[in-house]
Short mmCIF file of C-alpha atoms in Angstrom, two decimals:
data_model
loop_
_atom_site.label_atom_id
_atom_site.label_comp_id
_atom_site.label_asym_id
_atom_site.label_seq_id
_atom_site.Cartn_x
_atom_site.Cartn_y
_atom_site.Cartn_z
CA UNK A 1 -32.33 6.71 49.16
CA UNK A 2 -36.17 6.33 49.04
CA UNK A 3 -37.45 4.51 46.15
CA UNK A 4 -41.25 4.92 44.15
CA UNK A 5 -42.46 2.72 42.17
CA UNK A 6 -46.46 3.73 41.53
CA UNK A 7 -48.69 2.49 38.69
CA UNK A 8 -49.79 6.31 38.00
CA UNK A 9 -53.31 5.05 35.81
CA UNK A 10 -52.23 7.19 32.78
CA UNK A 11 -51.82 10.99 32.33
CA UNK A 12 -48.43 11.43 35.22
CA UNK A 13 -47.47 14.85 33.55
CA UNK A 14 -50.90 15.64 35.13
CA UNK A 15 -50.37 13.83 38.38
CA UNK A 16 -46.41 13.69 39.26
CA UNK A 17 -46.67 16.65 41.89
CA UNK A 18 -49.07 14.12 43.57
CA UNK A 19 -45.25 11.47 43.98
CA UNK A 20 -43.08 14.26 43.65
CA UNK A 21 -44.06 15.20 47.43
CA UNK A 22 -42.60 11.81 48.97
CA UNK A 23 -39.30 13.63 47.10
CA UNK A 24 -37.97 10.23 45.14
CA UNK A 25 -33.79 9.06 44.02
CA UNK A 26 -35.95 6.95 41.39
CA UNK A 27 -39.22 6.18 40.64
CA UNK A 28 -40.52 3.49 38.81
CA UNK A 29 -44.07 5.16 37.45
CA UNK A 30 -46.50 1.84 34.94
CA UNK A 31 -48.49 2.94 32.47
CA UNK A 32 -46.40 6.64 31.75
CA UNK A 33 -46.53 8.88 28.92
CA UNK A 34 -43.65 9.28 26.84
CA UNK A 35 -41.26 11.90 27.73
CA UNK A 36 -41.87 14.55 25.88
CA UNK A 37 -45.30 14.85 26.70
CA UNK A 38 -44.34 15.01 30.11
CA UNK A 39 -43.59 19.10 29.79
CA UNK A 40 -42.87 20.22 33.29
CA UNK A 41 -44.60 17.39 34.92
CA UNK A 42 -41.92 17.90 37.82
CA UNK A 43 -40.99 21.30 38.25
CA UNK A 44 -38.16 22.95 39.69
CA UNK A 45 -37.77 19.05 40.25
CA UNK A 46 -35.37 18.36 37.20
CA UNK A 47 -35.07 14.67 36.75
CA UNK A 48 -31.05 13.92 36.69
CA UNK A 49 -31.84 11.23 33.97
CA UNK A 50 -35.10 9.41 32.47
CA UNK A 51 -35.53 6.79 29.87
CA UNK A 52 -38.75 5.00 28.74
CA UNK A 53 -40.30 1.64 27.26
CA UNK A 54 -43.02 0.73 25.04
CA UNK A 55 -44.97 0.71 22.41
CA UNK A 56 -47.89 3.35 22.87
CA UNK A 57 -47.27 6.37 23.45
CA UNK A 58 -49.19 6.95 26.08
CA UNK A 59 -49.10 4.09 28.16
CA UNK A 60 -45.27 2.89 28.80
CA UNK A 61 -42.26 2.65 31.75
CA UNK A 62 -41.10 4.95 32.68
CA UNK A 63 -37.68 5.19 34.92
CA UNK A 64 -36.38 8.82 36.30
CA UNK A 65 -33.96 9.35 39.03
CA UNK A 66 -33.16 12.91 41.15
CA UNK A 67 -30.75 14.02 42.92
CA UNK A 68 -27.19 12.45 41.07
CA UNK A 69 -28.32 9.09 40.34
CA UNK A 70 -27.54 8.47 37.15
CA UNK A 71 -29.09 6.00 35.14
CA UNK A 72 -28.44 3.74 31.78
CA UNK A 73 -30.41 1.41 30.53
CA UNK A 74 -28.38 -2.54 30.77
CA UNK A 75 -27.25 -3.67 27.21
CA UNK A 76 -28.68 -6.95 28.12
CA UNK A 77 -31.98 -6.08 28.04
CA UNK A 78 -33.82 -8.30 26.53
CA UNK A 79 -36.57 -6.68 23.63
CA UNK A 80 -39.22 -10.39 24.31
CA UNK A 81 -39.19 -8.46 28.34
CA UNK A 82 -39.72 -5.00 27.22
CA UNK A 83 -41.38 -3.85 30.52
CA UNK A 84 -38.85 -6.15 32.57
CA UNK A 85 -35.86 -3.74 32.22
CA UNK A 86 -33.23 -3.89 34.31
CA UNK A 87 -31.27 -0.57 34.42
CA UNK A 88 -27.45 0.24 35.60
CA UNK A 89 -28.11 2.91 38.98
CA UNK A 90 -25.38 5.18 40.21
CA UNK A 91 -24.04 7.83 42.19
CA UNK A 92 -20.74 8.36 42.71
CA UNK A 93 -18.91 4.84 43.84
CA UNK A 94 -22.36 3.16 44.59
CA UNK A 95 -23.57 0.56 41.14
CA UNK A 96 -26.37 -1.52 41.00
CA UNK A 97 -29.13 -3.11 39.12
CA UNK A 98 -32.43 -2.17 38.90
CA UNK A 99 -35.08 -4.28 37.87
CA UNK A 100 -37.65 -1.56 36.51
CA UNK A 101 -41.46 -3.59 36.09
CA UNK A 102 -44.82 -3.55 34.78
CA UNK A 103 -45.68 -6.69 34.48
CA UNK A 104 -47.82 -6.36 30.85
CA UNK A 105 -47.14 -8.52 27.36
CA UNK A 106 -50.50 -9.08 26.15
CA UNK A 107 -49.15 -10.25 23.07
CA UNK A 108 -46.81 -13.13 24.70
CA UNK A 109 -49.17 -16.26 24.63
CA UNK A 110 -47.51 -18.42 27.58
CA UNK A 111 -49.29 -15.76 29.93
CA UNK A 112 -48.93 -11.34 30.33
CA UNK A 113 -48.59 -11.21 33.81
CA UNK A 114 -45.89 -12.81 36.73
CA UNK A 115 -45.37 -15.25 33.12
CA UNK A 116 -43.41 -12.09 32.14
CA UNK A 117 -40.97 -11.38 36.11
CA UNK A 118 -40.81 -15.64 35.67
CA UNK A 119 -39.41 -15.50 32.51
CA UNK A 120 -37.10 -11.62 33.24
CA UNK A 121 -35.63 -13.90 36.51
CA UNK A 122 -34.68 -16.63 34.53
CA UNK A 123 -33.05 -14.81 32.03
CA UNK A 124 -31.30 -12.49 33.80
CA UNK A 125 -29.84 -14.74 35.99
CA UNK A 126 -26.51 -13.50 36.10
CA UNK A 127 -27.56 -9.59 36.76
CA UNK A 128 -29.89 -10.90 39.45
CA UNK A 129 -27.27 -11.32 42.03
CA UNK A 130 -26.90 -11.26 45.83
CA UNK A 131 -25.89 -7.60 46.05
CA UNK A 132 -26.93 -4.84 44.62
CA UNK A 133 -30.13 -6.06 43.22
CA UNK A 134 -33.53 -4.57 43.02
CA UNK A 135 -36.82 -5.64 42.07
CA UNK A 136 -40.00 -3.39 41.61
CA UNK A 137 -42.58 -2.38 40.25
CA UNK A 138 -46.42 -3.66 39.45
CA UNK A 139 -46.39 -6.97 39.16
CA UNK A 140 -49.64 -7.32 38.79
CA UNK A 141 -50.36 -10.58 40.52
CA UNK A 142 -50.44 -12.00 43.92
CA UNK A 143 -49.81 -15.13 45.67
CA UNK A 144 -53.81 -15.87 46.13
CA UNK A 145 -54.42 -16.03 41.96
CA UNK A 146 -51.48 -19.62 41.81
CA UNK A 147 -51.84 -21.96 39.68
CA UNK A 148 -50.40 -25.22 40.91
CA UNK A 149 -49.89 -26.97 38.38
CA UNK A 150 -48.14 -23.20 37.03
CA UNK A 151 -44.59 -23.93 36.82
CA UNK A 152 -43.93 -19.41 36.76
CA UNK A 153 -46.82 -18.66 39.36
CA UNK A 154 -46.20 -15.28 42.42
CA UNK A 155 -45.56 -18.15 45.43
CA UNK A 156 -42.25 -19.52 42.92
CA UNK A 157 -40.90 -16.40 41.30
CA UNK A 158 -40.94 -15.35 45.56
CA UNK A 159 -39.53 -18.88 46.59
CA UNK A 160 -36.90 -18.97 43.41
CA UNK A 161 -35.58 -14.72 44.30
CA UNK A 162 -35.51 -15.95 47.86
CA UNK A 163 -32.60 -18.51 46.77
CA UNK A 164 -30.58 -15.07 45.92
CA UNK A 165 -31.36 -13.86 49.21
CA UNK A 166 -33.54 -11.34 47.77
CA UNK A 167 -37.09 -10.68 49.34
CA UNK A 168 -39.98 -8.04 49.65
CA UNK A 169 -39.08 -5.10 51.56
CA UNK A 170 -43.07 -4.80 51.81
CA UNK A 171 -43.41 -8.28 53.65
CA UNK A 172 -39.93 -7.68 55.65
CA UNK A 173 -40.64 -4.39 57.16
CA UNK A 174 -44.46 -5.38 58.19
CA UNK A 175 -44.17 -8.85 58.66
CA UNK A 176 -46.50 -9.98 56.47
CA UNK A 177 -47.35 -14.23 54.50
CA UNK A 178 -47.19 -13.74 50.82
CA UNK A 179 -50.86 -13.73 49.74
CA UNK A 180 -52.49 -12.03 53.10
CA UNK A 181 -51.29 -8.81 52.53
CA UNK A 182 -53.09 -5.61 55.21
CA UNK A 183 -52.52 -3.70 52.95
CA UNK A 184 -53.76 -3.40 49.43
CA UNK A 185 -51.98 -1.37 46.84
CA UNK A 186 -54.58 -1.89 43.73
CA UNK A 187 -58.82 -1.02 43.47
CA UNK A 188 -60.39 -3.00 40.53
CA UNK A 189 -62.25 -0.26 39.72
CA UNK A 190 -61.79 1.64 42.58
CA UNK A 191 -63.62 -0.14 44.49
CA UNK A 192 -62.55 0.41 48.36
CA UNK A 193 -64.32 -3.37 48.73
CA UNK A 194 -62.29 -4.93 45.88
CA UNK A 195 -58.30 -4.45 46.96
CA UNK A 196 -55.62 -6.78 46.31
CA UNK A 197 -51.74 -6.29 46.77
CA UNK A 198 -50.10 -6.66 43.30
CA UNK A 199 -46.84 -3.33 43.41
CA UNK A 200 -43.71 -4.76 45.41
CA UNK A 201 -40.28 -3.81 45.60
CA UNK A 202 -37.61 -6.93 46.57
CA UNK A 203 -34.10 -6.10 47.09
CA UNK A 204 -31.08 -7.99 47.89
CA UNK A 205 -29.47 -8.75 51.63
CA UNK A 206 -27.62 -6.21 51.72
CA UNK A 207 -30.13 -3.50 50.90
CA UNK A 208 -32.34 -5.00 53.85
CA UNK A 209 -29.86 -4.37 56.20
CA UNK A 210 -30.14 -1.08 55.79
CA UNK A 211 -33.49 -0.27 55.39
CA UNK A 212 -35.16 2.22 57.16
CA UNK A 213 -39.25 2.44 55.98
CA UNK A 214 -42.03 0.69 53.56
CA UNK A 215 -45.23 2.91 52.74
CA UNK A 216 -48.08 2.20 50.95
CA UNK A 217 -50.51 4.90 50.22
CA UNK A 218 -54.06 4.92 51.44
CA UNK A 219 -56.14 4.17 49.00
CA UNK A 220 -58.16 8.48 50.15
CA UNK A 221 -55.58 9.91 49.49
CA UNK A 222 -54.93 8.29 45.49
CA UNK A 223 -57.97 7.03 44.46
CA UNK A 224 -58.40 10.26 43.16
CA UNK A 225 -55.66 9.86 40.76
CA UNK A 226 -55.08 6.24 40.17
CA UNK A 227 -56.20 2.38 40.60
CA UNK A 228 -53.04 0.97 42.66
CA UNK A 229 -51.11 2.96 45.61
CA UNK A 230 -47.42 3.62 45.51
CA UNK A 231 -45.17 1.90 47.29
CA UNK A 232 -42.82 3.76 48.83
CA UNK A 233 -39.73 1.88 49.91
CA UNK A 234 -36.53 3.62 52.46
CA UNK A 235 -33.07 2.93 52.86
CA UNK A 236 -30.30 3.76 54.70
CA UNK A 237 -27.31 4.96 52.39
CA UNK A 238 -24.40 2.72 52.07
#
C-alpha cells in the first residue's frame, strides 16, 4: 500500500500526472482545487473514491483513493478542525482510520499550524488508537520552531502520539531525530537554501511493522511544481 502526501501549491489538475507515476493507493493533496475543477487530471487512472474539504474552491484538502480502496468521511469529523479530516479507509477485510492533514486555519485565534494538529489529536483521542491509525499531511511545523511554554508545540504533539505507539515513518526509516531531518519537504519561495521538513506520515505500530520504504521528493524534480515535495510511504499489505 502506497500513501502519498503532497502540498501541490494549487492547480493540481496540471500536476496530477507527476504524482501518479508513483502509483498511489491513497493521495492526500493540500492546496487542491475542488474535484469539479479537476477534469481529466488522472487520465486513465480513475479514483475509487474522492473526498474534499475546504471553503476556497481553488485551495482545499483533497483525498483520493485508487485500486479499490474506499474512503468515507468519519461521522465524527468536526467542522471546527475542518482541515484535519478523519477518514475511514476500507478495502475488502482491511479497515483503518486515516487523518488527512493540512494544518492551516488563519481564522483560529489559538494558532493556525501545529495548534490545529494538537487540537485534533485531543478531539479525536478515541479514534487515534494503537492499531489501525495513520496521520499524514502538511503539518506546517517542525521541532525547531517549538515555543517551550506553549502546550501544543510540535514536540508535544510527537510525544503525545508516541504514547499511543504512533511514530513518524520518515524518522523511523531514516533513523532521524525530530528537528534534525536531512531531507527537506519544503523550500521557502522555492529557494534551495531555505529548506525545512514540514510534511509527515505518522503510523501506528502495526503499520510501522509493515513499513517498506519512505521517499522524499527531490528539490530539483519538484521545484517546477510546488514549494513542497511529496512524502511517499510504502507498506506491505496486511
